[in-house]
Amino acid sequence: MSLLDKVNAMKMPFAELKGVKFTEVEKDRVVARMLVRPDLCTLRNTIHGGAVMAFADSVGAAATVINLPEDAKGTTTIESKTNFIGGAKEGQTVIATATPVHRGRRTQVWQTRLETEDGKLVAIVTQTQMVL
């Protein structure tokens, strides 16, 4: 089973609710897409900050899962920081790319860049995942 198949087989109900689609999965890079729907927006049909953060959290969590030590029971987010740079409008697709900053036995840190399809930076999220 490929890493992409493994991630797509994981039950991630909140990611599914948001419409997250994983497209590339490697140990050092996880990429997913999410359409900006009306129910993910705030004023002026712009993606809500919470949707941005939740999207990045799902991608960082998936990246952690495929990098867990053999004896780990799972993972949970213990810290997340978001720098909002720009917006994305309803109907646009946001692409999240997570790359590792640190992969240790007890914690992993991932940085996720979120951009529109035309390359406009929406946010940079750094999250720390605890290995359970």
PDB file of C-alpha atoms in Angstrom:
ATOM      1  CA  MET A   1       0.000   0.000   0.000  1.00  0.00           C
ATOM      2  CA  SER A   2       1.408   3.415  -0.956  1.00  0.00           C
ATOM      3  CA  LEU A   3       1.613   6.225   1.600  1.00  0.00           C
ATOM      4  CA  LEU A   4      -1.095   8.098  -0.320  1.00  0.00           C
ATOM      5  CA  ASP A   5      -3.353   5.040  -0.109  1.00  0.00           C
ATOM      6  CA  LYS A   6      -2.566   4.739   3.620  1.00  0.00           C
ATOM      7  CA  VAL A   7      -3.534   8.360   4.303  1.00  0.00           C
ATOM      8  CA  ASN A   8      -6.670   8.115   2.160  1.00  0.00           C
ATOM      9  CA  ALA A   9      -7.671   4.966   4.068  1.00  0.00           C
ATOM     10  CA  MET A  10      -7.420   6.716   7.454  1.00  0.00           C
ATOM     11  CA  LYS A  11     -10.741   7.696   8.992  1.00  0.00           C
ATOM     12  CA  MET A  12     -10.526  11.489   9.394  1.00  0.00           C
ATOM     13  CA  PRO A  13     -14.181  12.583   9.719  1.00  0.00           C
ATOM     14  CA  PHE A  14     -13.484  16.314  10.196  1.00  0.00           C
ATOM     15  CA  ALA A  15     -11.135  16.387   7.192  1.00  0.00           C
ATOM     16  CA  GLU A  16     -13.839  14.651   5.162  1.00  0.00           C
ATOM     17  CA  LEU A  17     -16.434  17.176   6.369  1.00  0.00           C
ATOM     18  CA  LYS A  18     -14.202  20.032   5.158  1.00  0.00           C
ATOM     19  CA  GLY A  19     -13.681  18.284   1.810  1.00  0.00           C
ATOM     20  CA  VAL A  20      -9.933  17.712   2.228  1.00  0.00           C
ATOM     21  CA  LYS A  21      -8.437  15.625  -0.587  1.00  0.00           C
ATOM     22  CA  PHE A  22      -4.892  14.281  -0.156  1.00  0.00           C
ATOM     23  CA  THR A  23      -3.026  14.304  -3.465  1.00  0.00           C
ATOM     24  CA  GLU A  24       0.641  13.620  -2.660  1.00  0.00           C
ATOM     25  CA  VAL A  25       2.101  11.795   0.316  1.00  0.00           C
ATOM     26  CA  GLU A  26       5.772  11.211   1.013  1.00  0.00           C
ATOM     27  CA  LYS A  27       7.618  10.973   4.352  1.00  0.00           C
ATOM     28  CA  ASP A  28       8.952  14.534   3.839  1.00  0.00           C
ATOM     29  CA  ARG A  29       5.950  16.156   2.128  1.00  0.00           C
ATOM     30  CA  VAL A  30       2.179  15.862   2.300  1.00  0.00           C
ATOM     31  CA  VAL A  31      -0.062  17.820  -0.076  1.00  0.00           C
ATOM     32  CA  ALA A  32      -3.841  18.207   0.057  1.00  0.00           C
ATOM     33  CA  ARG A  33      -6.499  20.375  -1.592  1.00  0.00           C
ATOM     34  CA  MET A  34      -9.672  21.927  -0.257  1.00  0.00           C
ATOM     35  CA  LEU A  35     -12.341  23.809  -2.175  1.00  0.00           C
ATOM     36  CA  VAL A  36     -13.449  27.041  -0.477  1.00  0.00           C
ATOM     37  CA  ARG A  37     -17.164  26.411  -0.077  1.00  0.00           C
ATOM     38  CA  PRO A  38     -19.736  28.941   1.235  1.00  0.00           C
ATOM     39  CA  ASP A  39     -19.951  27.111   4.582  1.00  0.00           C
ATOM     40  CA  LEU A  40     -16.169  27.577   5.078  1.00  0.00           C
ATOM     41  CA  CYS A  41     -16.359  31.350   4.568  1.00  0.00           C
ATOM     42  CA  THR A  42     -16.703  34.481   6.626  1.00  0.00           C
ATOM     43  CA  LEU A  43     -17.647  37.966   5.387  1.00  0.00           C
ATOM     44  CA  ARG A  44     -17.284  38.798   1.707  1.00  0.00           C
ATOM     45  CA  ASN A  45     -17.103  35.119   0.693  1.00  0.00           C
ATOM     46  CA  THR A  46     -13.552  34.723   2.030  1.00  0.00           C
ATOM     47  CA  ILE A  47     -12.261  31.557   3.713  1.00  0.00           C
ATOM     48  CA  HIS A  48     -12.655  31.657   7.495  1.00  0.00           C
ATOM     49  CA  GLY A  49      -9.456  31.599   9.554  1.00  0.00           C
ATOM     50  CA  GLY A  50     -10.713  28.590  11.473  1.00  0.00           C
ATOM     51  CA  ALA A  51     -11.122  26.663   8.225  1.00  0.00           C
ATOM     52  CA  VAL A  52      -7.537  27.543   7.282  1.00  0.00           C
ATOM     53  CA  MET A  53      -6.242  26.351  10.660  1.00  0.00           C
ATOM     54  CA  ALA A  54      -8.325  23.175  10.631  1.00  0.00           C
ATOM     55  CA  PHE A  55      -7.191  22.332   7.087  1.00  0.00           C
ATOM     56  CA  ALA A  56      -3.529  22.731   8.049  1.00  0.00           C
ATOM     57  CA  ASP A  57      -4.068  20.680  11.213  1.00  0.00           C
ATOM     58  CA  SER A  58      -5.505  17.782   9.218  1.00  0.00           C
ATOM     59  CA  VAL A  59      -2.573  17.804   6.783  1.00  0.00           C
ATOM     60  CA  GLY A  60       0.041  18.075   9.559  1.00  0.00           C
ATOM     61  CA  ALA A  61      -1.623  15.278  11.504  1.00  0.00           C
ATOM     62  CA  ALA A  62      -1.587  12.998   8.447  1.00  0.00           C
ATOM     63  CA  ALA A  63       2.098  13.814   7.917  1.00  0.00           C
ATOM     64  CA  THR A  64       2.803  12.885  11.516  1.00  0.00           C
ATOM     65  CA  VAL A  65       0.905   9.601  11.286  1.00  0.00           C
ATOM     66  CA  ILE A  66       3.003   8.351   8.372  1.00  0.00           C
ATOM     67  CA  ASN A  67       6.140   9.247  10.337  1.00  0.00           C
ATOM     68  CA  LEU A  68       5.196   7.723  13.699  1.00  0.00           C
ATOM     69  CA  PRO A  69       7.621   5.331  15.390  1.00  0.00           C
ATOM     70  CA  GLU A  70       6.559   1.668  15.238  1.00  0.00           C
ATOM     71  CA  ASP A  71       5.535   1.573  18.919  1.00  0.00           C
ATOM     72  CA  ALA A  72       3.421   4.773  18.843  1.00  0.00           C
ATOM     73  CA  LYS A  73      -0.297   4.620  19.576  1.00  0.00           C
ATOM     74  CA  GLY A  74      -1.195   7.798  17.709  1.00  0.00           C
ATOM     75  CA  THR A  75      -0.719  11.554  17.728  1.00  0.00           C
ATOM     76  CA  THR A  76      -2.405  14.734  18.915  1.00  0.00           C
ATOM     77  CA  THR A  77      -1.790  18.417  18.240  1.00  0.00           C
ATOM     78  CA  ILE A  78      -0.312  20.197  21.262  1.00  0.00           C
ATOM     79  CA  GLU A  79       0.434  23.571  19.670  1.00  0.00           C
ATOM     80  CA  SER A  80      -0.448  25.390  16.469  1.00  0.00           C
ATOM     81  CA  LYS A  81       0.516  28.853  15.251  1.00  0.00           C
ATOM     82  CA  THR A  82      -0.934  30.458  12.160  1.00  0.00           C
ATOM     83  CA  ASN A  83       0.343  33.454  10.238  1.00  0.00           C
ATOM     84  CA  PHE A  84      -2.476  34.689   8.000  1.00  0.00           C
ATOM     85  CA  ILE A  85      -1.056  36.340   4.886  1.00  0.00           C
ATOM     86  CA  GLY A  86      -3.947  36.608   2.430  1.00  0.00           C
ATOM     87  CA  GLY A  87      -7.407  35.305   1.695  1.00  0.00           C
ATOM     88  CA  ALA A  88      -9.003  32.852  -0.659  1.00  0.00           C
ATOM     89  CA  LYS A  89     -12.437  33.430  -2.143  1.00  0.00           C
ATOM     90  CA  GLU A  90     -15.381  31.071  -2.382  1.00  0.00           C
ATOM     91  CA  GLY A  91     -14.887  28.779  -5.357  1.00  0.00           C
ATOM     92  CA  GLN A  92     -11.094  28.807  -5.172  1.00  0.00           C
ATOM     93  CA  THR A  93      -9.083  25.747  -4.190  1.00  0.00           C
ATOM     94  CA  VAL A  94      -6.521  26.049  -1.415  1.00  0.00           C
ATOM     95  CA  ILE A  95      -3.489  23.759  -1.539  1.00  0.00           C
ATOM     96  CA  ALA A  96      -1.729  22.813   1.701  1.00  0.00           C
ATOM     97  CA  THR A  97       1.833  21.496   1.660  1.00  0.00           C
ATOM     98  CA  ALA A  98       3.259  20.178   4.934  1.00  0.00           C
ATOM     99  CA  THR A  99       6.996  19.666   5.423  1.00  0.00           C
ATOM    100  CA  PRO A 100       8.864  18.556   8.551  1.00  0.00           C
ATOM    101  CA  VAL A 101      10.748  20.899  10.839  1.00  0.00           C
ATOM    102  CA  HIS A 102      11.479  18.223  13.483  1.00  0.00           C
ATOM    103  CA  ARG A 103      10.659  14.521  13.776  1.00  0.00           C
ATOM    104  CA  GLY A 104      11.537  13.170  17.195  1.00  0.00           C
ATOM    105  CA  ARG A 105      10.448  10.256  19.348  1.00  0.00           C
ATOM    106  CA  ARG A 106       8.069  12.331  21.469  1.00  0.00           C
ATOM    107  CA  THR A 107       7.142  15.252  19.223  1.00  0.00           C
ATOM    108  CA  GLN A 108       7.046  16.247  15.581  1.00  0.00           C
ATOM    109  CA  VAL A 109       6.859  19.779  14.218  1.00  0.00           C
ATOM    110  CA  TRP A 110       5.382  20.450  10.770  1.00  0.00           C
ATOM    111  CA  GLN A 111       5.124  23.633   8.754  1.00  0.00           C
ATOM    112  CA  THR A 112       2.230  23.877   6.316  1.00  0.00           C
ATOM    113  CA  ARG A 113       2.043  26.459   3.520  1.00  0.00           C
ATOM    114  CA  LEU A 114      -1.443  27.168   2.241  1.00  0.00           C
ATOM    115  CA  GLU A 115      -1.722  28.744  -1.191  1.00  0.00           C
ATOM    116  CA  THR A 116      -4.367  29.293  -3.834  1.00  0.00           C
ATOM    117  CA  GLU A 117      -3.981  27.410  -7.118  1.00  0.00           C
ATOM    118  CA  ASP A 118      -2.425  30.505  -8.680  1.00  0.00           C
ATOM    119  CA  GLY A 119       0.271  30.573  -5.968  1.00  0.00           C
ATOM    120  CA  LYS A 120      -1.082  33.320  -3.714  1.00  0.00           C
ATOM    121  CA  LEU A 121       0.045  32.670  -0.137  1.00  0.00           C
ATOM    122  CA  VAL A 122      -2.895  32.359   2.277  1.00  0.00           C
ATOM    123  CA  ALA A 123      -1.145  31.256   5.488  1.00  0.00           C
ATOM    124  CA  ILE A 124       1.813  29.534   7.056  1.00  0.00           C
ATOM    125  CA  VAL A 125       0.989  27.193   9.945  1.00  0.00           C
ATOM    126  CA  THR A 126       3.495  25.619  12.307  1.00  0.00           C
ATOM    127  CA  GLN A 127       2.165  22.842  14.504  1.00  0.00           C
ATOM    128  CA  THR A 128       3.622  20.553  17.111  1.00  0.00           C
ATOM    129  CA  GLN A 129       2.275  17.022  17.310  1.00  0.00           C
ATOM    130  CA  MET A 130       2.803  14.858  20.380  1.00  0.00           C
ATOM    131  CA  VAL A 131       3.565  11.209  19.726  1.00  0.00           C
ATOM    132  CA  LEU A 132       1.294   9.026  21.889  1.00  0.00           C
TER     133      LEU A 132
END
